[in-house]
mmCIF file of C-alpha atoms and ligand atoms in Angstrom:
data_model
loop_
_atom_site.group_PDB
_atom_site.id
_atom_site.type_symbol
_atom_site.label_atom_id
_atom_site.label_comp_id
_atom_site.label_asym_id
_atom_site.label_seq_id
_atom_site.Cartn_x
_atom_site.Cartn_y
_atom_site.Cartn_z
ATOM 1 C CA MET A 1 -7.949 -13.943 -23.266
ATOM 2 C CA PRO A 2 -7.552 -11.453 -20.428
ATOM 3 C CA THR A 3 -4.254 -9.768 -19.681
ATOM 4 C CA LYS A 4 -2.719 -10.887 -16.427
ATOM 5 C CA ILE A 5 -1.314 -7.841 -14.628
ATOM 6 C CA ASP A 6 2.157 -8.855 -13.487
ATOM 7 C CA GLY A 7 2.723 -6.965 -10.237
ATOM 8 C CA LYS A 8 5.952 -8.765 -9.511
ATOM 9 C CA GLU A 9 7.547 -7.666 -12.780
ATOM 10 C CA LEU A 10 6.192 -4.119 -12.552
ATOM 11 C CA ALA A 11 7.351 -3.756 -8.935
ATOM 12 C CA GLN A 12 10.855 -4.876 -9.920
ATOM 13 C CA LYS A 13 10.909 -2.349 -12.763
ATOM 14 C CA ILE A 14 9.946 0.421 -10.344
ATOM 15 C CA ARG A 15 12.546 -0.706 -7.819
ATOM 16 C CA ASN A 16 15.234 -0.702 -10.516
ATOM 17 C CA GLY A 17 14.265 2.858 -11.454
ATOM 18 C CA LEU A 18 14.403 3.947 -7.803
ATOM 19 C CA LYS A 19 17.831 2.345 -7.437
ATOM 20 C CA GLU A 20 19.107 4.378 -10.387
ATOM 21 C CA LYS A 21 17.684 7.582 -8.939
ATOM 22 C CA ALA A 22 19.198 6.886 -5.509
ATOM 23 C CA ALA A 23 22.602 6.295 -7.146
ATOM 24 C CA GLU A 24 22.307 9.597 -9.047
ATOM 25 C CA TYR A 25 21.485 11.486 -5.846
ATOM 26 C CA LYS A 26 24.375 9.818 -4.080
ATOM 27 C CA ASP A 27 26.766 10.933 -6.837
ATOM 28 C CA LYS A 28 25.414 14.473 -6.982
ATOM 29 C CA THR A 29 24.681 15.221 -3.330
ATOM 30 C CA GLY A 30 26.307 12.514 -1.231
ATOM 31 C CA ARG A 31 22.880 11.748 0.243
ATOM 32 C CA VAL A 32 20.495 8.823 -0.222
ATOM 33 C CA PRO A 33 16.861 8.375 0.850
ATOM 34 C CA GLY A 34 16.506 6.817 4.319
ATOM 35 C CA LEU A 35 13.690 4.721 5.775
ATOM 36 C CA ALA A 36 13.223 3.785 9.428
ATOM 37 C CA VAL A 37 10.895 0.880 10.164
ATOM 38 C CA ILE A 38 9.906 0.409 13.782
ATOM 39 C CA LEU A 39 8.739 -3.074 14.730
ATOM 40 C CA VAL A 40 7.296 -3.570 18.196
ATOM 41 C CA GLY A 41 6.964 -7.159 19.411
ATOM 42 C CA GLU A 42 7.316 -10.492 17.684
ATOM 43 C CA ASP A 43 4.303 -10.827 15.363
ATOM 44 C CA PRO A 44 5.506 -13.425 12.823
ATOM 45 C CA ALA A 45 3.790 -11.898 9.770
ATOM 46 C CA SER A 46 5.089 -8.431 10.699
ATOM 47 C CA GLN A 47 8.610 -9.799 10.987
ATOM 48 C CA VAL A 48 8.389 -11.186 7.455
ATOM 49 C CA TYR A 49 7.039 -7.880 6.062
ATOM 50 C CA VAL A 50 9.682 -5.821 7.849
ATOM 51 C CA ARG A 51 12.454 -8.061 6.542
ATOM 52 C CA MET A 52 11.092 -7.628 3.001
ATOM 53 C CA LYS A 53 10.962 -3.837 3.395
ATOM 54 C CA ASN A 54 14.521 -3.755 4.717
ATOM 55 C CA LYS A 55 15.818 -5.933 1.875
ATOM 56 C CA ALA A 56 14.055 -3.815 -0.756
ATOM 57 C CA CYS A 57 15.596 -0.647 0.714
ATOM 58 C CA GLU A 58 19.074 -2.085 0.770
ATOM 59 C CA GLU A 59 18.776 -3.390 -2.792
ATOM 60 C CA ALA A 60 17.743 0.085 -3.962
ATOM 61 C CA GLY A 61 20.725 1.672 -2.212
ATOM 62 C CA PHE A 62 18.548 3.464 0.343
ATOM 63 C CA LYS A 63 19.571 3.826 3.962
ATOM 64 C CA SER A 64 17.512 1.318 5.942
ATOM 65 C CA VAL A 65 17.049 1.221 9.701
ATOM 66 C CA VAL A 66 15.040 -1.551 11.312
ATOM 67 C CA ASP A 67 14.345 -0.671 14.904
ATOM 68 C CA ARG A 68 13.054 -3.599 16.961
ATOM 69 C CA MET A 69 11.393 -2.819 20.277
ATOM 70 C CA PRO A 70 10.130 -5.339 22.867
ATOM 71 C CA ASP A 71 6.418 -6.182 23.084
ATOM 72 C CA THR A 72 6.347 -4.556 26.545
ATOM 73 C CA THR A 73 7.115 -1.135 24.997
ATOM 74 C CA THR A 74 4.910 1.706 26.270
ATOM 75 C CA THR A 75 3.248 4.401 24.189
ATOM 76 C CA ASP A 76 5.638 6.997 25.613
ATOM 77 C CA GLU A 77 8.683 4.909 24.762
ATOM 78 C CA LEU A 78 7.467 4.452 21.210
ATOM 79 C CA LEU A 79 6.603 8.159 20.898
ATOM 80 C CA ALA A 80 10.153 9.008 21.994
ATOM 81 C CA ARG A 81 11.548 6.692 19.317
ATOM 82 C CA VAL A 82 9.329 8.222 16.639
ATOM 83 C CA ASP A 83 10.541 11.649 17.690
ATOM 84 C CA GLN A 84 14.142 10.553 17.390
ATOM 85 C CA TYR A 85 13.532 9.739 13.697
ATOM 86 C CA ASN A 86 11.399 12.860 13.209
ATOM 87 C CA ASN A 87 14.550 14.821 14.097
ATOM 88 C CA ASP A 88 17.036 12.679 12.166
ATOM 89 C CA SER A 89 17.841 14.335 8.825
ATOM 90 C CA SER A 90 19.204 11.070 7.366
ATOM 91 C CA ILE A 91 15.720 9.527 7.738
ATOM 92 C CA ASN A 92 13.087 10.636 5.213
ATOM 93 C CA GLY A 93 10.452 8.000 5.876
ATOM 94 C CA ILE A 94 9.170 6.531 9.143
ATOM 95 C CA LEU A 95 6.979 3.446 9.235
ATOM 96 C CA VAL A 96 5.596 1.940 12.418
ATOM 97 C CA GLN A 97 4.652 -1.615 11.531
ATOM 98 C CA LEU A 98 1.075 -2.560 12.445
ATOM 99 C CA PRO A 99 -0.465 -4.219 14.385
ATOM 100 C CA LEU A 100 0.943 -2.776 17.602
ATOM 101 C CA PRO A 101 0.689 -4.501 21.022
ATOM 102 C CA LYS A 102 -2.569 -3.737 22.836
ATOM 103 C CA GLN A 103 -1.116 -1.385 25.469
ATOM 104 C CA ILE A 104 0.024 1.068 22.798
ATOM 105 C CA ASP A 105 -2.161 3.969 21.684
ATOM 106 C CA GLU A 106 -1.880 3.409 17.941
ATOM 107 C CA LYS A 107 -3.482 6.694 16.879
ATOM 108 C CA ARG A 108 -1.213 8.785 19.093
ATOM 109 C CA VAL A 109 1.826 7.042 17.629
ATOM 110 C CA LEU A 110 0.786 7.290 13.974
ATOM 111 C CA TYR A 111 -0.223 10.931 14.373
ATOM 112 C CA ALA A 112 3.140 11.741 16.000
ATOM 113 C CA ILE A 113 5.030 10.905 12.805
ATOM 114 C CA ARG A 114 5.909 14.126 10.970
ATOM 115 C CA SER A 115 3.546 14.220 7.997
ATOM 116 C CA GLU A 116 6.495 14.893 5.645
ATOM 117 C CA LYS A 117 7.984 11.545 6.758
ATOM 118 C CA ASP A 118 4.698 9.608 6.825
ATOM 119 C CA VAL A 119 5.473 7.170 3.998
ATOM 120 C CA ASP A 120 2.455 5.012 4.950
ATOM 121 C CA GLY A 121 0.157 7.961 4.215
ATOM 122 C CA PHE A 122 -1.786 7.335 7.444
ATOM 123 C CA HIS A 123 -1.333 10.794 9.035
ATOM 124 C CA PRO A 124 -4.500 12.952 8.972
ATOM 125 C CA VAL A 125 -2.607 15.694 7.113
ATOM 126 C CA ASN A 126 -1.846 13.297 4.255
ATOM 127 C CA VAL A 127 -5.350 11.801 4.390
ATOM 128 C CA GLY A 128 -6.765 15.328 4.130
ATOM 129 C CA LEU A 129 -4.451 16.410 1.319
ATOM 130 C CA LEU A 130 -5.293 13.272 -0.645
ATOM 131 C CA ASN A 131 -9.011 13.864 -0.213
ATOM 132 C CA ILE A 132 -8.882 17.444 -1.466
ATOM 133 C CA GLY A 133 -6.907 16.249 -4.468
ATOM 134 C CA GLU A 134 -3.589 17.831 -3.415
ATOM 135 C CA ASP A 135 -0.179 16.263 -3.627
ATOM 136 C CA ALA A 136 0.154 13.899 -0.647
ATOM 137 C CA LEU A 137 2.028 10.839 0.514
ATOM 138 C CA ALA A 138 -0.645 8.283 -0.423
ATOM 139 C CA PRO A 139 -0.980 4.845 1.223
ATOM 140 C CA CYS A 140 1.241 2.356 -0.584
ATOM 141 C CA THR A 141 -1.252 -0.317 -1.623
ATOM 142 C CA PRO A 142 -3.790 1.921 -3.402
ATOM 143 C CA ALA A 143 -0.924 3.979 -4.839
ATOM 144 C CA GLY A 144 0.452 0.731 -6.282
ATOM 145 C CA VAL A 145 -2.915 -0.092 -7.842
ATOM 146 C CA MET A 146 -2.927 3.343 -9.536
ATOM 147 C CA VAL A 147 0.505 2.629 -11.028
ATOM 148 C CA MET A 148 -0.848 -0.662 -12.393
ATOM 149 C CA PHE A 149 -3.712 1.173 -14.148
ATOM 150 C CA GLU A 150 -1.257 3.629 -15.636
ATOM 151 C CA GLU A 151 1.304 1.052 -16.782
ATOM 152 C CA TYR A 152 -1.323 -1.124 -18.449
ATOM 153 C CA GLY A 153 -3.049 1.852 -20.094
ATOM 154 C CA ILE A 154 -6.328 1.255 -18.242
ATOM 155 C CA GLU A 155 -8.532 4.329 -18.653
ATOM 156 C CA LEU A 156 -10.191 5.585 -15.457
ATOM 157 C CA SER A 157 -11.903 8.794 -16.515
ATOM 158 C CA GLY A 158 -15.669 8.322 -16.560
ATOM 159 C CA LYS A 159 -15.413 4.646 -15.608
ATOM 160 C CA ASN A 160 -17.610 3.037 -12.961
ATOM 161 C CA VAL A 161 -15.442 1.528 -10.255
ATOM 162 C CA ALA A 162 -16.601 -0.644 -7.349
ATOM 163 C CA VAL A 163 -14.224 -0.552 -4.395
ATOM 164 C CA LEU A 164 -15.001 -3.423 -2.047
ATOM 165 C CA GLY A 165 -13.845 -2.479 1.456
ATOM 166 C CA ARG A 166 -13.685 0.828 3.330
ATOM 167 C CA SER A 167 -10.508 0.482 5.378
ATOM 168 C CA ASN A 168 -8.334 3.503 6.056
ATOM 169 C CA ILE A 169 -5.362 1.626 4.576
ATOM 170 C CA VAL A 170 -6.896 0.547 1.249
ATOM 171 C CA GLY A 171 -10.594 1.194 0.515
ATOM 172 C CA LYS A 172 -10.910 4.867 1.460
ATOM 173 C CA PRO A 173 -7.610 6.092 -0.045
ATOM 174 C CA MET A 174 -8.288 3.945 -3.140
ATOM 175 C CA ALA A 175 -11.596 5.767 -3.594
ATOM 176 C CA ALA A 176 -9.896 9.157 -3.147
ATOM 177 C CA LEU A 177 -7.231 8.354 -5.772
ATOM 178 C CA LEU A 178 -9.849 7.078 -8.236
ATOM 179 C CA ILE A 179 -12.053 10.154 -7.768
ATOM 180 C CA LYS A 180 -9.002 12.331 -8.424
ATOM 181 C CA ALA A 181 -8.563 10.354 -11.662
ATOM 182 C CA ASN A 182 -12.173 11.199 -12.641
ATOM 183 C CA ALA A 183 -13.670 7.760 -12.048
ATOM 184 C CA THR A 184 -17.167 7.296 -10.608
ATOM 185 C CA VAL A 185 -16.626 5.330 -7.433
ATOM 186 C CA THR A 186 -18.938 3.186 -5.316
ATOM 187 C CA VAL A 187 -17.437 2.055 -2.026
ATOM 188 C CA CYS A 188 -19.052 -1.163 -0.814
ATOM 189 C CA HIS A 189 -18.737 -2.739 2.614
ATOM 190 C CA SER A 190 -20.284 -5.305 4.931
ATOM 191 C CA ARG A 191 -23.595 -3.390 5.201
ATOM 192 C CA THR A 192 -23.959 -2.712 1.473
ATOM 193 C CA LYS A 193 -27.225 -4.242 0.256
ATOM 194 C CA ASN A 194 -26.701 -5.004 -3.414
ATOM 195 C CA ILE A 195 -22.987 -5.646 -3.905
ATOM 196 C CA LYS A 196 -23.636 -8.106 -6.726
ATOM 197 C CA ASP A 197 -25.578 -5.554 -8.785
ATOM 198 C CA ILE A 198 -23.065 -2.797 -8.100
ATOM 199 C CA CYS A 199 -20.221 -5.060 -9.215
ATOM 200 C CA ARG A 200 -22.080 -6.160 -12.337
ATOM 201 C CA ARG A 201 -22.557 -2.502 -13.318
ATOM 202 C CA SER A 202 -18.864 -1.711 -12.811
ATOM 203 C CA ASP A 203 -16.125 -1.423 -15.410
ATOM 204 C CA ILE A 204 -13.504 -1.990 -12.726
ATOM 205 C CA ILE A 205 -13.643 -3.875 -9.408
ATOM 206 C CA VAL A 206 -11.038 -3.355 -6.682
ATOM 207 C CA ALA A 207 -11.528 -6.040 -4.035
ATOM 208 C CA ALA A 208 -10.099 -5.315 -0.582
ATOM 209 C CA ILE A 209 -12.445 -6.935 1.926
ATOM 210 C CA GLY A 210 -10.382 -9.822 3.215
ATOM 211 C CA LYS A 211 -12.825 -12.589 2.267
ATOM 212 C CA ALA A 212 -11.392 -15.455 0.253
ATOM 213 C CA ASN A 213 -12.933 -15.896 -3.228
ATOM 214 C CA PHE A 214 -15.702 -13.345 -2.502
ATOM 215 C CA VAL A 215 -15.918 -11.995 -6.059
ATOM 216 C CA THR A 216 -17.388 -14.702 -8.280
ATOM 217 C CA ALA A 217 -17.985 -14.881 -12.031
ATOM 218 C CA ASP A 218 -21.692 -13.969 -11.722
ATOM 219 C CA MET A 219 -20.686 -10.607 -10.196
ATOM 220 C CA VAL A 220 -18.437 -9.607 -13.068
ATOM 221 C CA SER A 221 -19.451 -8.017 -16.370
ATOM 222 C CA ASP A 222 -17.747 -9.069 -19.587
ATOM 223 C CA GLY A 223 -14.504 -7.179 -20.092
ATOM 224 C CA ALA A 224 -14.250 -5.851 -16.524
ATOM 225 C CA VAL A 225 -10.894 -5.008 -14.958
ATOM 226 C CA ILE A 226 -10.341 -7.006 -11.766
ATOM 227 C CA ILE A 227 -7.881 -5.852 -9.108
ATOM 228 C CA ASP A 228 -7.494 -8.224 -6.174
ATOM 229 C CA VAL A 229 -5.957 -6.683 -3.055
ATOM 230 C CA GLY A 230 -6.899 -9.605 -0.797
ATOM 231 C CA ILE A 231 -4.378 -11.895 0.829
ATOM 232 C CA ASN A 232 -6.176 -14.705 2.651
ATOM 233 C CA ARG A 233 -4.645 -17.868 3.993
ATOM 234 C CA VAL A 234 -6.823 -20.877 3.175
ATOM 235 C CA GLU A 235 -5.481 -24.309 4.088
ATOM 236 C CA ASP A 236 -1.916 -22.967 3.974
ATOM 237 C CA LYS A 237 -2.411 -21.428 0.529
ATOM 238 C CA LEU A 238 -2.601 -17.695 -0.248
ATOM 239 C CA VAL A 239 -5.783 -16.753 -2.054
ATOM 240 C CA GLY A 240 -7.246 -13.382 -2.953
ATOM 241 C CA ASP A 241 -10.711 -11.878 -2.530
ATOM 242 C CA VAL A 242 -11.497 -12.930 -6.111
ATOM 243 C CA ASP A 243 -12.316 -16.410 -7.397
ATOM 244 C CA TYR A 244 -9.511 -16.129 -9.949
ATOM 245 C CA GLU A 245 -10.259 -19.308 -11.893
ATOM 246 C CA GLY A 246 -13.961 -18.523 -12.177
ATOM 247 C CA VAL A 247 -13.588 -14.838 -13.035
ATOM 248 C CA PHE A 248 -10.572 -15.145 -15.350
ATOM 249 C CA SER A 249 -12.328 -15.693 -18.685
ATOM 250 C CA LYS A 250 -14.735 -12.755 -18.175
ATOM 251 C CA ALA A 251 -12.080 -10.178 -17.295
ATOM 252 C CA SER A 252 -10.099 -7.968 -19.661
ATOM 253 C CA TYR A 253 -7.345 -7.459 -17.079
ATOM 254 C CA ILE A 254 -6.856 -9.323 -13.824
ATOM 255 C CA THR A 255 -4.267 -9.401 -11.024
ATOM 256 C CA PRO A 256 -3.126 -12.758 -9.623
ATOM 257 C CA VAL A 257 -2.586 -13.547 -5.924
ATOM 258 C CA PRO A 258 0.265 -13.821 -5.139
ATOM 259 C CA GLY A 259 2.292 -11.770 -7.626
ATOM 260 C CA GLY A 260 -0.274 -9.022 -8.211
ATOM 261 C CA VAL A 261 -0.880 -6.060 -5.931
ATOM 262 C CA GLY A 262 1.271 -7.398 -3.062
ATOM 263 C CA PRO A 263 4.712 -6.709 -4.556
ATOM 264 C CA MET A 264 3.594 -3.227 -5.607
ATOM 265 C CA THR A 265 3.107 -2.170 -1.981
ATOM 266 C CA ILE A 266 6.811 -2.396 -1.146
ATOM 267 C CA ALA A 267 7.795 -0.686 -4.397
ATOM 268 C CA MET A 268 5.490 2.206 -3.485
ATOM 269 C CA LEU A 269 6.932 2.396 0.024
ATOM 270 C CA LEU A 270 10.337 3.030 -1.554
ATOM 271 C CA SER A 271 8.756 5.436 -4.026
ATOM 272 C CA ASN A 272 7.156 7.405 -1.161
ATOM 273 C CA THR A 273 10.498 7.450 0.669
ATOM 274 C CA LEU A 274 12.208 8.884 -2.418
ATOM 275 C CA LYS A 275 9.412 11.444 -2.765
ATOM 276 C CA ALA A 276 9.837 12.525 0.873
ATOM 277 C CA PHE A 277 13.627 12.690 0.340
ATOM 278 C CA GLU A 278 13.274 14.849 -2.790
ATOM 279 C CA LYS A 279 11.129 17.342 -0.875
ATOM 280 C CA THR A 280 14.062 18.038 1.451
ATOM 281 C CA PHE A 281 16.095 19.744 -1.297
HETATM 282 N N1 LIG B 301 0.772 -3.877 8.515
HETATM 283 C C1 LIG B 301 0.143 -4.442 7.468
HETATM 284 N N2 LIG B 301 0.126 -3.579 6.423
HETATM 285 C C2 LIG B 301 0.741 -2.449 6.834
HETATM 286 C C3 LIG B 301 1.040 -1.208 6.206
HETATM 287 O O1 LIG B 301 0.710 -0.953 5.051
HETATM 288 N N3 LIG B 301 1.704 -0.310 6.963
HETATM 289 C C4 LIG B 301 2.069 -0.557 8.237
HETATM 290 N N4 LIG B 301 2.717 0.401 8.904
HETATM 291 N N5 LIG B 301 1.810 -1.700 8.854
HETATM 292 C C5 LIG B 301 1.152 -2.642 8.142
#
């Protein structure tokens, strides 16, 4: 029987630990970590995510600012708001919720966040640091996957890992973190010719391509570790990038959807905020 990796439980454990640390800092220094989340417009999914981030912050005893701006906001207006938080010493992390309305120059905005406060890990300075193996604020989802490997004692050194997806948010930083951990990484994407073979040769598969049930049992070797980053809505149900039922009996470890990688992302956002806070001492 494979081990189901319980992201919900692990995320709660991490959040409890962060809450304790925040309380200690408050006692000792009178300061707590602070996160500002900027939400532009009314995207329904973004509103749900931002509410979850705010709630997690408050539960951990962090300062939490949710800054809602209208969907008519200009790039300059948003840049001015980012700068306000760049210069606010009570704010250690700044997150601009994506997607942004079309009129906004997303790159200019993300690159305007001070890299020390870039808790999403999207700023080129953090991307660069991560890729040369230095200490960086790493993107939350792949950072959460790394914590799962560690907590469940899953060895990475010398292992063959297939990362499905090459996004800047998940696939690429996931590959960088795995390389740093001495894994041999193959990054697959829509133009990759022999994904099935690559997966079958892999000890670990991290699926982040956004295609429901893409990874099927015939692609998985016996005893493989299966990490499913996908969140796809199919007939009003959330399903991952992995055919969970089909793959389950072949895997040694597997993450469910929901309750797998998803909850880890918010825990790592708080963890990055604490990390940014600690660097200010
Ligand atoms: N929208 C969906 N996922 C993310 C994320 O990880 N960070 C930000 N800023 N926006 C998102």
